[in-house]
Coordinates of C-alpha atoms in Angstrom, one line a residue:
Chain A
M1102 CA 20.3 11.0 21.5
H1103 CA 20.8 11.8 25.2
D1104 CA 17.1 12.2 25.7
I1105 CA 16.4 8.8 24.2
V1106 CA 19.1 7.3 26.3
A1107 CA 17.6 8.9 29.3
S1108 CA 14.2 7.5 28.3
A1109 CA 15.7 4.0 28.1
S1110 CA 17.0 4.1 31.6
N1111 CA 13.8 5.8 32.8
L1112 CA 12.0 2.5 33.2
I1113 CA 8.5 1.8 32.0
H1114 CA 6.6 0.1 34.7
L1115 CA 6.2 -3.6 34.2
D1116 CA 3.3 -5.3 36.0
V1117 CA 2.1 -8.9 35.7
M1118 CA -0.2 -8.0 32.8
N1119 CA 2.6 -6.3 30.8
V1120 CA 5.0 -9.2 31.4
T1121 CA 2.4 -11.8 30.4
Y1122 CA 1.5 -9.9 27.3
L1123 CA 5.1 -9.6 26.1
F1124 CA 5.8 -13.2 27.0
I1125 CA 2.9 -14.4 24.9
V1126 CA 3.7 -12.2 21.9
G1127 CA 7.3 -13.4 22.2
F1128 CA 6.2 -17.0 22.2
V1129 CA 4.1 -16.6 19.1
G1130 CA 6.8 -14.6 17.4
G1131 CA 9.4 -17.3 18.3
L1132 CA 7.1 -20.1 17.0
V1133 CA 6.8 -18.4 13.6
S1134 CA 10.5 -17.5 13.4
G1135 CA 11.5 -21.1 14.3
F1136 CA 9.4 -22.3 11.4
I1137 CA 9.9 -19.8 8.6
G1138 CA 13.3 -18.4 9.7
S1139 CA 12.1 -14.9 10.2
G1140 CA 9.0 -12.8 10.4
G1141 CA 8.0 -13.4 14.0
A1142 CA 9.4 -10.2 15.5
F1143 CA 7.8 -7.4 13.5
V1144 CA 4.8 -7.3 15.8
L1145 CA 6.9 -6.9 18.9
T1146 CA 8.1 -3.4 18.2
P1147 CA 4.5 -2.0 18.0
A1148 CA 3.5 -4.2 20.9
M1149 CA 6.1 -2.7 23.1
M1150 CA 5.3 0.8 21.9
S1151 CA 1.7 0.2 22.8
L1152 CA 2.9 -0.2 26.4
G1153 CA 4.5 3.2 26.3
V1154 CA 8.1 2.2 25.3
P1155 CA 9.8 4.9 23.1
G1156 CA 10.1 3.8 19.4
L1157 CA 13.9 3.5 19.3
V1158 CA 14.1 1.6 22.6
A1159 CA 11.4 -0.8 21.3
V1160 CA 13.4 -1.4 18.1
A1161 CA 16.7 -1.9 20.0
S1162 CA 15.2 -4.2 22.7
N1163 CA 13.5 -6.2 20.0
M1164 CA 16.7 -6.6 18.0
C1165 CA 18.6 -7.6 21.1
H1166 CA 16.2 -10.5 21.6
K1167 CA 16.4 -11.6 17.9
F1168 CA 20.0 -12.7 17.7
P1169 CA 20.0 -15.1 20.7
K1170 CA 16.6 -16.4 19.6
A1171 CA 18.0 -17.0 16.1
L1172 CA 21.1 -18.7 17.6
V1173 CA 19.0 -21.2 19.6
G1174 CA 16.8 -21.8 16.6
S1175 CA 19.6 -22.3 14.2
I1176 CA 21.4 -24.8 16.5
K1177 CA 18.2 -26.7 16.8
R1178 CA 17.6 -26.8 13.1
A1179 CA 21.3 -27.7 12.4
K1180 CA 20.6 -30.9 14.4
Y1181 CA 18.0 -31.7 11.7
G1182 CA 20.6 -31.1 8.9
Q1183 CA 18.7 -28.0 7.6
V1184 CA 21.3 -25.3 8.1
D1185 CA 23.9 -24.1 5.6
V1186 CA 26.3 -22.2 7.9
K1187 CA 28.6 -21.0 5.1
M1188 CA 25.6 -19.5 3.2
G1189 CA 24.2 -18.0 6.4
I1190 CA 27.5 -16.3 7.3
I1191 CA 28.2 -14.9 3.8
F1192 CA 24.6 -13.8 3.5
G1193 CA 24.7 -12.4 7.1
I1194 CA 27.8 -10.3 6.5
S1195 CA 26.4 -8.8 3.3
A1196 CA 23.1 -8.2 5.1
E1197 CA 25.0 -6.2 7.8
A1198 CA 26.3 -3.9 5.0
G1199 CA 22.7 -3.7 3.7
V1200 CA 21.4 -2.7 7.2
L1201 CA 23.9 0.2 7.4
Y1202 CA 23.0 1.4 4.0
G1203 CA 19.3 1.0 4.7
A1204 CA 19.6 2.9 7.9
H1205 CA 21.5 5.7 6.1
I1206 CA 18.6 6.0 3.5
Q1207 CA 16.1 6.1 6.4
E1208 CA 18.0 8.9 8.0
S1209 CA 18.2 10.9 4.8
I1210 CA 14.5 10.5 4.2
K1211 CA 13.7 11.5 7.8
K1212 CA 15.9 14.6 7.4
A1213 CA 14.2 15.7 4.2
F1214 CA 10.6 14.8 4.9
G1215 CA 10.3 14.3 8.7
D1216 CA 8.7 11.5 10.6
A1217 CA 5.6 11.2 8.4
G1218 CA 7.8 11.0 5.3
S1219 CA 10.0 8.3 6.9
N1220 CA 6.9 6.4 8.0
L1221 CA 5.4 6.7 4.5
Y1222 CA 8.6 5.3 3.0
V1223 CA 8.5 2.3 5.4
S1224 CA 4.9 1.6 4.7
A1225 CA 5.3 1.9 1.0
A1226 CA 8.3 -0.5 1.1
F1227 CA 6.2 -2.9 3.2
V1228 CA 3.3 -2.8 0.7
V1229 CA 5.4 -3.1 -2.5
I1230 CA 7.7 -5.8 -1.3
L1231 CA 5.0 -7.8 0.5
A1232 CA 2.7 -7.6 -2.5
V1233 CA 5.3 -8.7 -5.0
V1234 CA 7.3 -11.3 -3.0
G1235 CA 4.5 -12.4 -0.7
G1236 CA 2.0 -12.8 -3.6
F1237 CA 4.6 -14.8 -5.5
V1238 CA 5.4 -17.1 -2.5
L1239 CA 1.7 -17.7 -1.7
R1240 CA 0.8 -18.4 -5.3
D1241 CA 3.6 -20.9 -5.5
A1242 CA 2.6 -22.7 -2.3
L1243 CA -1.1 -22.8 -3.4
R1244 CA -0.2 -24.1 -6.8
T1245 CA 1.9 -26.9 -5.4
H1246 CA -0.9 -27.8 -3.1
K1247 CA -3.5 -27.8 -5.9
R1248 CA -1.3 -29.8 -8.3
G1249 CA -0.9 -32.4 -5.6
T1250 CA 2.8 -32.3 -6.0
S1251 CA 3.6 -31.4 -2.4
D1252 CA 5.3 -34.8 -1.8
E1253 CA 7.6 -34.4 -4.7
P1254 CA 11.1 -32.8 -4.4
E1255 CA 11.1 -29.1 -5.0
T1256 CA 12.2 -28.2 -8.5
L1257 CA 14.7 -25.4 -9.4
T1258 CA 13.3 -22.2 -11.0
K1259 CA 14.7 -21.1 -14.4
I1260 CA 16.6 -18.3 -12.7
S1261 CA 18.2 -20.5 -10.1
K1262 CA 19.2 -23.0 -12.9
W1263 CA 20.9 -20.0 -14.7
V1264 CA 22.6 -18.8 -11.4
Q1265 CA 24.0 -22.2 -10.8
S1266 CA 25.3 -22.5 -14.4
V1267 CA 27.2 -19.2 -14.3
N1268 CA 31.0 -19.5 -13.7
I1269 CA 32.9 -16.4 -12.6
P1270 CA 36.4 -17.5 -11.7
G1271 CA 37.7 -16.5 -8.3
T1272 CA 34.2 -16.0 -6.9
M1273 CA 32.8 -19.5 -6.9
V1274 CA 31.9 -21.1 -3.6
Y1275 CA 30.3 -24.5 -2.9
F1276 CA 27.1 -24.3 -0.8
K1277 CA 25.7 -27.4 0.9
S1278 CA 22.1 -26.1 0.6
L1279 CA 22.4 -25.9 -3.2
N1280 CA 24.7 -28.8 -3.6
A1281 CA 26.4 -26.6 -6.2
R1282 CA 29.1 -24.0 -6.6
I1283 CA 27.8 -20.5 -7.3
S1284 CA 29.4 -17.1 -7.5
V1285 CA 29.2 -15.0 -4.4
L1286 CA 28.5 -12.1 -6.7
F1287 CA 25.0 -13.4 -6.7
T1288 CA 24.7 -14.0 -2.9
I1289 CA 26.2 -10.6 -1.9
P1290 CA 23.5 -8.4 -3.5
L1291 CA 20.8 -10.6 -2.2
G1292 CA 22.3 -10.3 1.3
I1293 CA 22.5 -6.5 1.0
A1294 CA 18.8 -6.4 -0.1
T1295 CA 17.9 -8.6 2.9
G1296 CA 19.8 -6.2 5.2
M1297 CA 18.2 -3.1 3.6
L1298 CA 14.8 -4.6 4.1
A1299 CA 15.6 -5.5 7.7
A1300 CA 16.7 -1.9 8.3
T1301 CA 13.4 -0.7 6.8
I1302 CA 10.7 -3.0 7.9
A1303 CA 12.5 -5.1 10.6
V1304 CA 12.0 -8.4 8.7
G1305 CA 14.9 -9.1 6.3
G1306 CA 13.8 -12.7 5.9
F1307 CA 10.9 -11.7 3.7
I1308 CA 13.6 -11.1 1.0
G1309 CA 16.2 -13.5 2.4
V1310 CA 14.2 -16.7 2.4
P1311 CA 12.4 -16.3 -1.0
S1312 CA 15.7 -15.2 -2.7
M1313 CA 17.5 -18.3 -1.4
I1314 CA 14.7 -20.5 -2.7
Y1315 CA 13.8 -18.9 -6.0
V1316 CA 17.0 -17.2 -7.1
L1317 CA 19.7 -19.5 -5.7
G1318 CA 17.8 -22.8 -5.7
A1319 CA 17.9 -23.8 -2.0
P1320 CA 15.1 -26.1 -0.7
S1321 CA 12.5 -24.2 1.5
L1322 CA 13.5 -26.1 4.7
M1323 CA 17.2 -25.2 4.3
A1324 CA 16.5 -21.6 3.2
S1325 CA 14.3 -20.9 6.3
A1326 CA 16.8 -22.6 8.6
T1327 CA 19.8 -20.7 7.1
E1328 CA 17.9 -17.4 7.5
L1329 CA 18.2 -18.0 11.2
V1330 CA 22.0 -17.8 10.8
V1331 CA 21.6 -14.6 8.8
A1332 CA 19.3 -13.2 11.5
F1333 CA 21.9 -14.0 14.1
V1334 CA 24.8 -12.3 12.3
M1335 CA 22.7 -9.3 11.4
G1336 CA 21.0 -9.1 14.8
L1337 CA 24.3 -9.3 16.7
G1338 CA 25.8 -6.3 14.8
G1339 CA 22.6 -4.3 15.0
S1340 CA 22.2 -4.9 18.8
F1341 CA 25.8 -3.8 19.4
K1342 CA 25.1 -0.6 17.5
Y1343 CA 22.0 0.2 19.6
A1344 CA 23.6 -1.0 22.9
M1345 CA 26.5 1.4 22.3
S1346 CA 24.0 4.2 22.4
G1347 CA 22.4 2.7 25.6
L1348 CA 19.1 2.0 23.9
V1349 CA 18.4 -1.6 25.0
D1350 CA 16.0 -2.1 27.8
I1351 CA 17.3 -5.5 28.9
R1352 CA 14.2 -6.3 30.9
L1353 CA 12.0 -6.1 27.8
T1354 CA 14.6 -8.0 25.8
L1355 CA 14.8 -10.9 28.3
I1356 CA 11.0 -11.1 28.8
I1357 CA 10.3 -11.5 25.1
L1358 CA 13.3 -13.9 24.9
G1359 CA 11.7 -15.9 27.7
G1360 CA 8.6 -16.5 25.6
S1361 CA 10.3 -16.7 22.2
L1362 CA 12.7 -19.5 23.2
F1363 CA 9.7 -21.7 24.0
G1364 CA 8.2 -20.8 20.6
I1365 CA 11.4 -21.2 18.5
Q1366 CA 12.0 -24.7 19.8
L1367 CA 8.5 -25.7 18.9
G1368 CA 8.6 -24.0 15.5
A1369 CA 11.9 -25.7 14.6
M1370 CA 10.6 -29.1 15.6
G1371 CA 7.5 -28.3 13.5
T1372 CA 9.6 -28.2 10.3
T1373 CA 10.4 -31.9 10.7
Y1374 CA 6.7 -32.8 10.4
V1375 CA 5.6 -30.7 7.4
K1376 CA 6.0 -30.8 3.7
P1377 CA 8.3 -28.0 2.3
F1378 CA 5.4 -26.1 0.7
M1379 CA 4.1 -25.4 4.2
I1380 CA 7.0 -23.1 4.9
K1381 CA 6.1 -21.1 1.8
L1382 CA 2.4 -21.2 2.7
V1383 CA 2.9 -19.7 6.2
M1384 CA 5.4 -17.1 4.9
G1385 CA 3.1 -16.1 2.0
V1386 CA 0.0 -15.9 4.2
I1387 CA 1.7 -13.7 6.8
M1388 CA 3.3 -11.4 4.2
V1389 CA 0.0 -10.9 2.4
I1390 CA -2.0 -10.1 5.6
V1391 CA 0.7 -7.7 6.9
L1392 CA 0.5 -6.0 3.5
F1393 CA -3.1 -4.9 4.3
S1394 CA -2.1 -3.9 7.8
R1395 CA 0.6 -1.5 6.5
G1396 CA -1.6 -0.4 3.5
L1397 CA -4.1 1.0 6.0
M1398 CA -1.5 3.3 7.4
I1399 CA -0.6 5.0 4.1
P1400 CA -3.5 7.5 4.1
V1401 CA -2.5 8.5 7.7
Y1402 CA 1.0 9.5 6.5
L1403 CA -0.2 11.0 3.3
S1404 CA -2.5 13.2 5.3
K1405 CA 0.3 14.2 7.7
L1406 CA 2.4 15.2 4.7
G1407 CA -0.5 17.3 3.4
L1408 CA -0.7 15.2 0.2
I1409 CA -4.4 14.4 0.8
A1410 CA -7.1 16.0 2.9
T1411 CA -6.4 16.0 6.7
L1412 CA -8.0 13.0 8.4
S1413 CA -9.8 13.4 11.7
D1414 CA -8.2 12.2 14.9
V1415 CA -10.9 9.5 15.2
T1416 CA -10.2 8.1 11.7
V1417 CA -6.4 8.1 12.4
K1418 CA -7.0 6.2 15.7
V1419 CA -9.3 3.7 14.0
L1420 CA -6.9 3.1 11.2
K1421 CA -3.9 2.7 13.6
N1422 CA -5.7 0.2 15.8
T1423 CA -7.1 -1.8 12.9
S1424 CA -3.6 -1.9 11.4
F1425 CA -2.1 -3.2 14.6
G1426 CA -4.9 -5.7 15.0
I1427 CA -4.4 -7.1 11.4
M1428 CA -0.7 -7.3 12.0
A1429 CA -1.2 -9.3 15.2
A1430 CA -3.8 -11.5 13.4
A1431 CA -1.2 -12.3 10.7
L1432 CA 1.1 -13.6 13.3
F1433 CA -1.5 -15.6 15.2
I1434 CA -2.9 -17.1 11.9
G1435 CA 0.7 -18.2 11.0
A1436 CA 1.1 -19.7 14.4
F1437 CA -2.2 -21.5 14.1
I1438 CA -1.3 -23.0 10.8
I1439 CA 2.1 -24.2 12.2
L1440 CA 0.5 -25.7 15.4
K1441 CA -2.1 -27.5 13.3
A1442 CA 0.5 -28.9 10.9
I1443 CA 2.6 -30.1 13.9
W1444 CA -0.5 -31.7 15.4
Q1445 CA -1.5 -33.5 12.2
G1446 CA 2.1 -34.6 11.5
R1447 CA 2.4 -36.1 15.0
R1448 CA -0.9 -37.8 14.7
E1449 CA 0.0 -39.3 11.3
E1450 CA 3.3 -40.5 12.7
K1451 CA 1.5 -42.1 15.7
V1452 CA -0.8 -44.0 13.3
L1453 CA 2.2 -45.1 11.3
H1454 CA 4.0 -46.4 14.4
A1455 CA 0.9 -48.2 15.6
T1456 CA 0.4 -49.9 12.1
E1457 CA 4.1 -50.9 12.0
A1458 CA 3.9 -52.3 15.5
L1459 CA 0.8 -54.3 14.6
E1460 CA 2.4 -55.7 11.5
T1461 CA 5.5 -56.7 13.5
T1462 CA 3.4 -58.6 16.0
R1463 CA 1.5 -60.5 13.3
Chain B
M615 CA 4.9 -39.8 20.0
A616 CA 5.3 -39.9 23.7
S617 CA 4.5 -43.6 23.8
S618 CA 7.1 -44.4 21.2
Q619 CA 9.7 -43.0 23.6
G620 CA 8.6 -44.9 26.6
S621 CA 11.9 -46.6 27.0
K622 CA 13.8 -43.3 26.7
K623 CA 14.7 -41.5 29.9
K624 CA 12.9 -38.2 30.3
P625 CA 15.2 -35.2 31.1
Y626 CA 13.7 -34.4 34.6
G627 CA 17.1 -33.5 36.0
K628 CA 18.0 -31.1 33.2
V629 CA 14.7 -29.4 33.3
I630 CA 14.9 -28.8 37.1
L631 CA 18.6 -27.7 37.0
F632 CA 18.2 -25.3 34.0
G633 CA 14.8 -24.2 35.4
I634 CA 16.4 -23.2 38.7
V635 CA 19.2 -21.2 37.0
V636 CA 16.7 -19.5 34.6
G637 CA 14.4 -18.7 37.6
A638 CA 17.3 -17.3 39.5
L639 CA 18.4 -15.1 36.6
Y640 CA 15.0 -13.6 36.1
T641 CA 14.5 -13.0 39.8
L642 CA 17.9 -11.3 39.9
L643 CA 16.8 -9.1 37.0
M644 CA 13.4 -8.2 38.2
T645 CA 14.4 -7.4 41.8
N646 CA 17.3 -5.2 40.7
Q647 CA 15.6 -3.5 37.7
N648 CA 17.0 0.0 38.5
V649 CA 20.6 -1.0 39.0
V650 CA 20.6 -3.3 36.0
N651 CA 19.1 -0.7 33.6
D652 CA 21.4 2.0 35.0
Y653 CA 24.5 0.0 33.9
F654 CA 23.0 -1.6 30.8
T655 CA 22.0 1.7 29.2
R656 CA 25.2 3.6 29.8
G657 CA 26.3 2.9 26.2
G658 CA 29.9 2.7 24.9
A659 CA 31.9 -0.2 26.4
Y660 CA 28.9 -1.1 28.6
A661 CA 27.2 -2.3 25.4
F662 CA 28.8 -5.7 26.2
L663 CA 26.5 -6.1 29.2
P664 CA 23.1 -6.5 27.3
I665 CA 24.8 -8.6 24.7
A666 CA 26.4 -10.9 27.3
A667 CA 23.2 -11.1 29.2
A668 CA 21.3 -12.2 26.1
F669 CA 23.9 -14.9 25.4
V670 CA 23.9 -16.2 29.0
L671 CA 20.1 -16.4 29.1
S672 CA 19.8 -17.9 25.7
F673 CA 22.2 -20.7 26.8
F674 CA 20.3 -21.6 30.0
H675 CA 16.8 -20.8 28.9
G676 CA 17.5 -22.5 25.5
N677 CA 18.5 -25.7 27.2
F678 CA 15.5 -25.4 29.6
T679 CA 12.9 -24.9 26.9
G680 CA 14.4 -27.7 24.7
N681 CA 14.3 -30.2 27.6
F682 CA 10.9 -28.9 28.7
W683 CA 9.3 -29.9 25.4
T684 CA 11.1 -33.2 25.4
L685 CA 9.7 -33.8 28.9
L686 CA 6.2 -33.1 27.6
G687 CA 6.8 -35.6 24.8
V688 CA 7.0 -33.0 22.0
E689 CA 10.0 -33.9 19.8
A690 CA 11.0 -33.7 16.2
S691 CA 9.7 -36.3 13.8
K692 CA 11.5 -39.6 13.9
K693 CA 11.1 -40.0 10.1
K694 CA 14.3 -39.3 8.3
K695 CA 13.5 -36.3 6.2
E696 CA 15.1 -35.8 2.8
V697 CA 15.7 -32.1 2.8
R698 CA 15.8 -31.7 -1.0

């Protein structure tokens, strides 16, 4: 640990190019997080590592920028009436427990199988979860769009109807986002799963948001906004843990935060212009693209573990770079869809205002 | 959008004020990188330093960025949105 601490205080050189690069990636990450509640930060850790920042310092500095970003985003979205604070806090505390358990699993795998084994576990978790959950979310968004029901209120799934019908005395809590009382015995395991995913792939929201929508029955807008509260609670605890070991490079944290606070404000405002299925669409698209990014890395780790033939250095380099490129593309495509949706929404509203003004003057 | 808020006062004062504070904080950070990182990476009780710094910057920069977009005429939709 001492070496890592030493490497955190042993500053990487930051020139104008590095700062601009981190600022822009931070902005795009913030934009996506403000809109879907999570998922904007995962590209930042590899982005920092590509500048020569040690892995753990990159993870710690990234996490320390997430909680203040989530705080600003959740305050903004609370102004639009989209946040369920009670749900966010209960979910967040359970997620914190999930993070600790997830980190423990990671450590055990690393001890038993080394770095390649740990990386293989992370990539496999990415691929399986993103394929199942991301595929489901994207399919649902596309179906809504095809059916032309995107203007209608979101309907409850069978499972969320059942969850809302179960009464377990002593555990029932009213949640504003659901407009119903449900047992916390349902929210706690989902929170733990969110935390475990956050500890494994750094984006708990890929479980948190879909589970609030499909399992508990929250509207997409409220689920994505409430996830920001979860991210704040979870991020604050995680940041403290890393900061206690002296792993946070505050310069990196504050530079990314500089960009991401511009983005998160814009992403949060964006949610007021779009139909709810857009949240699912952006989340589903990002998840499915990232799935391919991580899938490409699996042969690299399998080869390191000796489970398949050894790959040449050139092949490993090509796979690594392509994987990072696809990951960055996922984020930029998500950001593009959000900006386009905001642009369209604003234009429609302008036309509406102009028509109303014209009718008033007649 | 911007035209619909023609009568609304733009937050020039807030943008300038928060902008100056944010600029000063970043200047302080970048001109004292060695000292800052020395203290902020000591671990233990010093863990409060990066956490506090993140909170402080998020307050000033959060206000700055929010007002910055308002100044540019980028604001939330005026339509009352039914969340469910």
